PDB file of C-alpha atoms in Angstrom:
ATOM      1  CA  MET A 271     -17.347   9.288 -19.736  1.00 75.00           C
ATOM      2  CA  LYS A 272     -19.854  12.109 -20.095  1.00 82.00           C
ATOM      3  CA  GLU A 273     -22.485   9.598 -21.224  1.00 86.00           C
ATOM      4  CA  ILE A 274     -21.898   7.520 -18.101  1.00 86.00           C
ATOM      5  CA  GLY A 275     -22.182  10.603 -15.926  1.00 86.00           C
ATOM      6  CA  ALA A 276     -25.321  11.750 -17.723  1.00 88.00           C
ATOM      7  CA  THR A 277     -26.929   8.328 -17.256  1.00 88.00           C
ATOM      8  CA  LEU A 278     -26.133   8.362 -13.533  1.00 88.00           C
ATOM      9  CA  LYS A 279     -27.377  11.935 -13.105  1.00 89.00           C
ATOM     10  CA  GLU A 280     -30.602  11.223 -14.974  1.00 90.00           C
ATOM     11  CA  ALA A 281     -31.292   8.116 -12.881  1.00 88.00           C
ATOM     12  CA  ARG A 282     -30.589  10.034  -9.663  1.00 88.00           C
ATOM     13  CA  GLU A 283     -32.883  12.899 -10.633  1.00 90.00           C
ATOM     14  CA  ASP A 284     -35.628  10.454 -11.704  1.00 89.00           C
ATOM     15  CA  MET A 285     -35.443   8.893  -8.237  1.00 88.00           C
ATOM     16  CA  GLY A 286     -35.628  12.352  -6.652  1.00 90.00           C
ATOM     17  CA  VAL A 287     -32.439  11.842  -4.638  1.00 87.00           C
ATOM     18  CA  SER A 288     -30.090  14.739  -3.930  1.00 90.00           C
ATOM     19  CA  LEU A 289     -26.325  14.618  -4.351  1.00 89.00           C
ATOM     20  CA  GLU A 290     -25.952  15.113  -0.609  1.00 91.00           C
ATOM     21  CA  GLU A 291     -28.059  12.033   0.128  1.00 90.00           C
ATOM     22  CA  VAL A 292     -26.076   9.893  -2.302  1.00 89.00           C
ATOM     23  CA  ALA A 293     -22.774  11.222  -0.951  1.00 88.00           C
ATOM     24  CA  ASN A 294     -23.855  10.436   2.605  1.00 89.00           C
ATOM     25  CA  ASP A 295     -25.071   6.944   1.743  1.00 89.00           C
ATOM     26  CA  LEU A 296     -22.031   6.003  -0.363  1.00 88.00           C
ATOM     27  CA  LYS A 297     -19.522   7.760   1.889  1.00 90.00           C
ATOM     28  CA  LEU A 298     -18.301   9.949  -0.973  1.00 87.00           C
ATOM     29  CA  ARG A 299     -17.882  13.691  -1.307  1.00 90.00           C
ATOM     30  CA  VAL A 300     -20.474  15.685  -3.210  1.00 90.00           C
ATOM     31  CA  SER A 301     -17.676  17.062  -5.408  1.00 90.00           C
ATOM     32  CA  GLN A 302     -16.728  13.506  -6.414  1.00 88.00           C
ATOM     33  CA  LEU A 303     -20.293  12.774  -7.467  1.00 88.00           C
ATOM     34  CA  GLU A 304     -20.453  16.043  -9.384  1.00 90.00           C
ATOM     35  CA  ASP A 305     -17.213  15.157 -11.189  1.00 88.00           C
ATOM     36  CA  ILE A 306     -18.577  11.704 -12.067  1.00 88.00           C
ATOM     37  CA  GLU A 307     -21.841  13.145 -13.353  1.00 89.00           C
ATOM     38  CA  SER A 308     -20.033  15.789 -15.413  1.00 89.00           C
ATOM     39  CA  GLY A 309     -17.607  13.217 -16.817  1.00 84.00           C
ATOM     40  CA  ASN A 310     -14.553  14.916 -15.330  1.00 83.00           C
ATOM     41  CA  LEU A 311     -11.987  12.102 -15.411  1.00 79.00           C
ATOM     42  CA  ASP A 312      -9.123  14.481 -14.583  1.00 79.00           C
ATOM     43  CA  ALA A 313     -10.545  15.132 -11.104  1.00 82.00           C
ATOM     44  CA  PHE A 314      -9.602  11.607 -10.071  1.00 81.00           C
ATOM     45  CA  LYS A 315      -6.008  10.644  -9.447  1.00 80.00           C
ATOM     46  CA  ASP A 316      -6.687   6.955  -9.794  1.00 78.00           C
ATOM     47  CA  VAL A 317      -9.080   5.518 -12.378  1.00 80.00           C
ATOM     48  CA  PHE A 318      -9.156   2.268 -10.440  1.00 79.00           C
ATOM     49  CA  TYR A 319     -11.064   3.981  -7.623  1.00 83.00           C
ATOM     50  CA  LEU A 320     -13.209   5.891 -10.101  1.00 85.00           C
ATOM     51  CA  LYS A 321     -14.302   2.598 -11.573  1.00 87.00           C
ATOM     52  CA  TYR A 322     -15.516   1.419  -8.176  1.00 86.00           C
ATOM     53  CA  PHE A 323     -17.204   4.745  -7.472  1.00 88.00           C
ATOM     54  CA  ILE A 324     -19.143   4.350 -10.727  1.00 88.00           C
ATOM     55  CA  ARG A 325     -19.998   0.742  -9.871  1.00 89.00           C
ATOM     56  CA  ASP A 326     -21.248   1.656  -6.390  1.00 89.00           C
ATOM     57  CA  TYR A 327     -23.166   4.668  -7.687  1.00 87.00           C
ATOM     58  CA  ALA A 328     -24.849   2.556 -10.399  1.00 89.00           C
ATOM     59  CA  LYS A 329     -25.762  -0.138  -7.839  1.00 90.00           C
ATOM     60  CA  TYR A 330     -27.159   2.508  -5.517  1.00 88.00           C
ATOM     61  CA  LEU A 331     -29.364   3.863  -8.302  1.00 88.00           C
ATOM     62  CA  GLY A 332     -30.539   0.376  -9.285  1.00 90.00           C
ATOM     63  CA  LEU A 333     -28.835   0.479 -12.677  1.00 88.00           C
ATOM     64  CA  ASN A 334     -27.081  -2.447 -14.302  1.00 87.00           C
ATOM     65  CA  TYR A 335     -23.652  -1.766 -12.836  1.00 83.00           C
ATOM     66  CA  GLU A 336     -21.934  -4.418 -14.976  1.00 88.00           C
ATOM     67  CA  ASP A 337     -22.993  -2.595 -18.144  1.00 87.00           C
ATOM     68  CA  MET A 338     -21.786   0.694 -16.639  1.00 86.00           C
ATOM     69  CA  ILE A 339     -18.388  -0.826 -15.844  1.00 86.00           C
ATOM     70  CA  ASP A 340     -18.136  -2.300 -19.338  1.00 86.00           C
ATOM     71  CA  GLU A 341     -18.948   1.113 -20.807  1.00 86.00           C
ATOM     72  CA  PHE A 342     -16.338   2.724 -18.548  1.00 84.00           C
ATOM     73  CA  ASN A 343     -13.712   0.148 -19.566  1.00 84.00           C
ATOM     74  CA  GLU A 344     -14.436   0.828 -23.249  1.00 85.00           C
ATOM     75  CA  TYR A 345     -14.169   4.570 -22.649  1.00 81.00           C
ATOM     76  CA  LEU A 346     -10.910   4.118 -20.755  1.00 77.00           C
ATOM     77  CA  PHE A 347      -9.470   1.943 -23.525  1.00 79.00           C
ATOM     78  CA  ASP A 348     -10.409   4.538 -26.148  1.00 75.00           C
ATOM     79  CA  TYR A 349      -9.050   7.338 -23.963  1.00 70.00           C
ATOM     80  CA  THR A 350      -5.697   5.681 -23.283  1.00 68.00           C
ATOM     81  CA  SER A 351      -5.234   4.433 -26.837  1.00 71.00           C
ATOM     82  CA  LYS A 352      -5.283   8.064 -28.023  1.00 69.00           C
ATOM     83  CA  ILE A 353      -2.200   8.958 -25.990  1.00 69.00           C
ATOM     84  CA  SER A 354       0.689   9.384 -28.389  1.00 73.00           C
ATOM     85  CA  ILE A 355       3.933   7.481 -28.027  1.00 75.00           C
ATOM     86  CA  ASP A 356       5.772  10.805 -27.739  1.00 79.00           C
ATOM     87  CA  ASP A 357       3.633  11.801 -24.751  1.00 75.00           C
ATOM     88  CA  ILE A 358       4.339   8.456 -23.105  1.00 74.00           C
ATOM     89  CA  ARG A 359       8.094   8.866 -23.672  1.00 80.00           C
ATOM     90  CA  LYS A 360       8.015  12.415 -22.273  1.00 80.00           C
ATOM     91  CA  ALA A 361       6.147  11.258 -19.176  1.00 76.00           C
ATOM     92  CA  LYS A 362       8.602   8.396 -18.707  1.00 76.00           C
ATOM     93  CA  LYS A 363      11.589  10.761 -18.971  1.00 77.00           C
ATOM     94  CA  LYS A 364       9.964  13.145 -16.516  1.00 75.00           C
ATOM     95  CA  ILE A 365       9.445  10.337 -14.006  1.00 69.00           C
ATOM     96  CA  ASN A 366      12.992   9.038 -14.484  1.00 68.00           C
ATOM     97  CA  LYS A 367      14.485  12.479 -13.828  1.00 67.00           C
ATOM     98  CA  LYS A 368      12.512  12.930 -10.619  1.00 62.00           C
ATOM     99  CA  GLN A 369      13.246   9.550  -9.057  1.00 59.00           C
ATOM    100  CA  PRO A 370      16.619   8.028  -8.238  1.00 58.00           C
ATOM    101  CA  LYS A 371      17.338   4.916 -10.251  1.00 55.00           C
ATOM    102  CA  GLU A 372      16.764   2.472  -7.370  1.00 52.00           C
ATOM    103  CA  GLU A 373      13.311   3.958  -6.660  1.00 52.00           C
ATOM    104  CA  ARG A 374      11.992   3.719 -10.211  1.00 48.00           C
ATOM    105  CA  ARG A 375       9.067   1.358 -10.393  1.00 55.00           C
ATOM    106  CA  ILE A 376       6.206   0.906 -12.748  1.00 54.00           C
ATOM    107  CA  ALA A 377       3.187   2.561 -11.204  1.00 54.00           C
ATOM    108  CA  SER A 378      -0.148   0.923 -11.786  1.00 54.00           C
ATOM    109  CA  PRO A 379      -3.409   1.031  -9.887  1.00 52.00           C
ATOM    110  CA  TYR A 380      -3.292  -2.771  -9.968  1.00 51.00           C
ATOM    111  CA  THR A 381       0.156  -2.968  -8.360  1.00 53.00           C
ATOM    112  CA  LEU A 382       0.426  -3.029  -4.604  1.00 51.00           C
ATOM    113  CA  GLU A 383       3.317  -1.168  -3.124  1.00 55.00           C
ATOM    114  CA  ARG A 384       5.043  -3.280  -0.558  1.00 55.00           C
ATOM    115  CA  LYS A 385       6.592  -1.793   2.524  1.00 57.00           C
ATOM    116  CA  GLN A 386      10.355  -1.816   2.418  1.00 62.00           C
ATOM    117  CA  ILE A 387      11.878  -4.198   4.918  1.00 66.00           C
ATOM    118  CA  ILE A 388      14.631  -2.691   7.012  1.00 70.00           C
ATOM    119  CA  THR A 389      17.827  -4.634   6.501  1.00 75.00           C
ATOM    120  CA  ILE A 390      20.723  -4.808   8.919  1.00 77.00           C
ATOM    121  CA  PRO A 391      24.191  -4.377   7.421  1.00 83.00           C
ATOM    122  CA  PRO A 392      26.167  -7.630   7.684  1.00 84.00           C
ATOM    123  CA  PHE A 393      28.892  -6.221   9.929  1.00 85.00           C
ATOM    124  CA  LEU A 394      26.307  -5.152  12.533  1.00 87.00           C
ATOM    125  CA  PHE A 395      24.749  -8.585  12.390  1.00 86.00           C
ATOM    126  CA  TYR A 396      28.088 -10.295  13.077  1.00 90.00           C
ATOM    127  CA  ILE A 397      28.952  -7.868  15.865  1.00 92.00           C
ATOM    128  CA  GLY A 398      25.581  -8.667  17.469  1.00 91.00           C
ATOM    129  CA  ILE A 399      26.272 -12.391  17.279  1.00 93.00           C
ATOM    130  CA  ILE A 400      29.726 -11.922  18.844  1.00 95.00           C
ATOM    131  CA  ILE A 401      28.248  -9.881  21.697  1.00 95.00           C
ATOM    132  CA  VAL A 402      25.597 -12.535  22.361  1.00 95.00           C
ATOM    133  CA  VAL A 403      28.253 -15.283  22.389  1.00 94.00           C
ATOM    134  CA  PHE A 404      30.391 -13.310  24.882  1.00 93.00           C
ATOM    135  CA  VAL A 405      27.434 -12.623  27.187  1.00 93.00           C
ATOM    136  CA  VAL A 406      26.323 -16.260  27.159  1.00 92.00           C
ATOM    137  CA  SER A 407      29.915 -17.426  27.730  1.00 89.00           C
ATOM    138  CA  TYR A 408      30.318 -15.027  30.633  1.00 87.00           C
ATOM    139  CA  PHE A 409      27.214 -16.361  32.370  1.00 84.00           C
ATOM    140  CA  ILE A 410      28.194 -19.982  31.794  1.00 84.00           C
ATOM    141  CA  PHE A 411      31.761 -19.552  33.081  1.00 81.00           C
ATOM    142  CA  SER A 412      30.716 -17.381  36.003  1.00 78.00           C
ATOM    143  CA  SER A 413      28.220 -20.036  37.134  1.00 73.00           C
ATOM    144  CA  PHE A 414      30.924 -22.730  36.978  1.00 69.00           C
ATOM    145  CA  ASN A 415      33.386 -20.573  38.904  1.00 63.00           C
ATOM    146  CA  HIS A 416      30.760 -19.660  41.465  1.00 57.00           C
ATOM    147  CA  GLY A 417      29.866 -23.307  41.982  1.00 52.00           C
ATOM    148  CA  SER A 418      33.496 -24.420  42.295  1.00 51.00           C
ATOM    149  CA  ASN A 419      34.178 -21.719  44.911  1.00 50.00           C
ATOM    150  CA  ASP A 420      31.329 -23.094  47.011  1.00 52.00           C
ATOM    151  CA  ILE A 421      32.797 -26.604  46.836  1.00 54.00           C
ATOM    152  CA  ASP A 422      36.299 -25.383  47.705  1.00 61.00           C
ATOM    153  CA  GLU A 423      35.026 -23.489  50.756  1.00 65.00           C
ATOM    154  CA  ASP A 424      33.111 -26.566  51.946  1.00 63.00           C
ATOM    155  CA  MET A 425      36.186 -28.732  51.435  1.00 60.00           C
ATOM    156  CA  VAL A 426      38.364 -26.341  53.390  1.00 58.00           C
ATOM    157  CA  ALA A 427      35.875 -26.149  56.233  1.00 63.00           C
ATOM    158  CA  TYR A 428      35.642 -29.962  56.364  1.00 62.00           C
ATOM    159  CA  MET A 429      39.393 -30.354  56.403  1.00 61.00           C
ATOM    160  CA  ILE A 430      39.840 -27.777  59.151  1.00 68.00           C
ATOM    161  CA  THR A 431      37.361 -29.486  61.407  1.00 69.00           C
ATOM    162  CA  LYS A 432      39.128 -32.800  61.107  1.00 60.00           C
TER     163      LYS A 432
END
């Protein structure tokens, strides 16, 4: 990672561009660029975004960004392959203790978190249906009764006049 950062820093300095200019043009913070140039992987929470920062920075400097990404992928593979199984198990236990069982998910920068859909308990759903049926029935029967009252009044008036 330090080699990638050194290559980017050297190219930037050769172009005579300041960190502030690059940060402004790429919409990044100066501290992010400094961390990239110093090879500080720990400053980034998500290596997925770091990869794209490196790609954009290399493009901006006119470097072969595909080679830079390949180099980063190789570094990342070497870096992650050095993590011991014990460390992975400890991290997994730590995560499992912090999260309730139903919330445990595999976290990956390549996994999209979906928004949880709010579900209605079945009994509320059935109560809602019953209420709708009663309201619709009320309007239907009240319109029939209202109409029949009009006919009865007309009939009575007709009969009285005769």
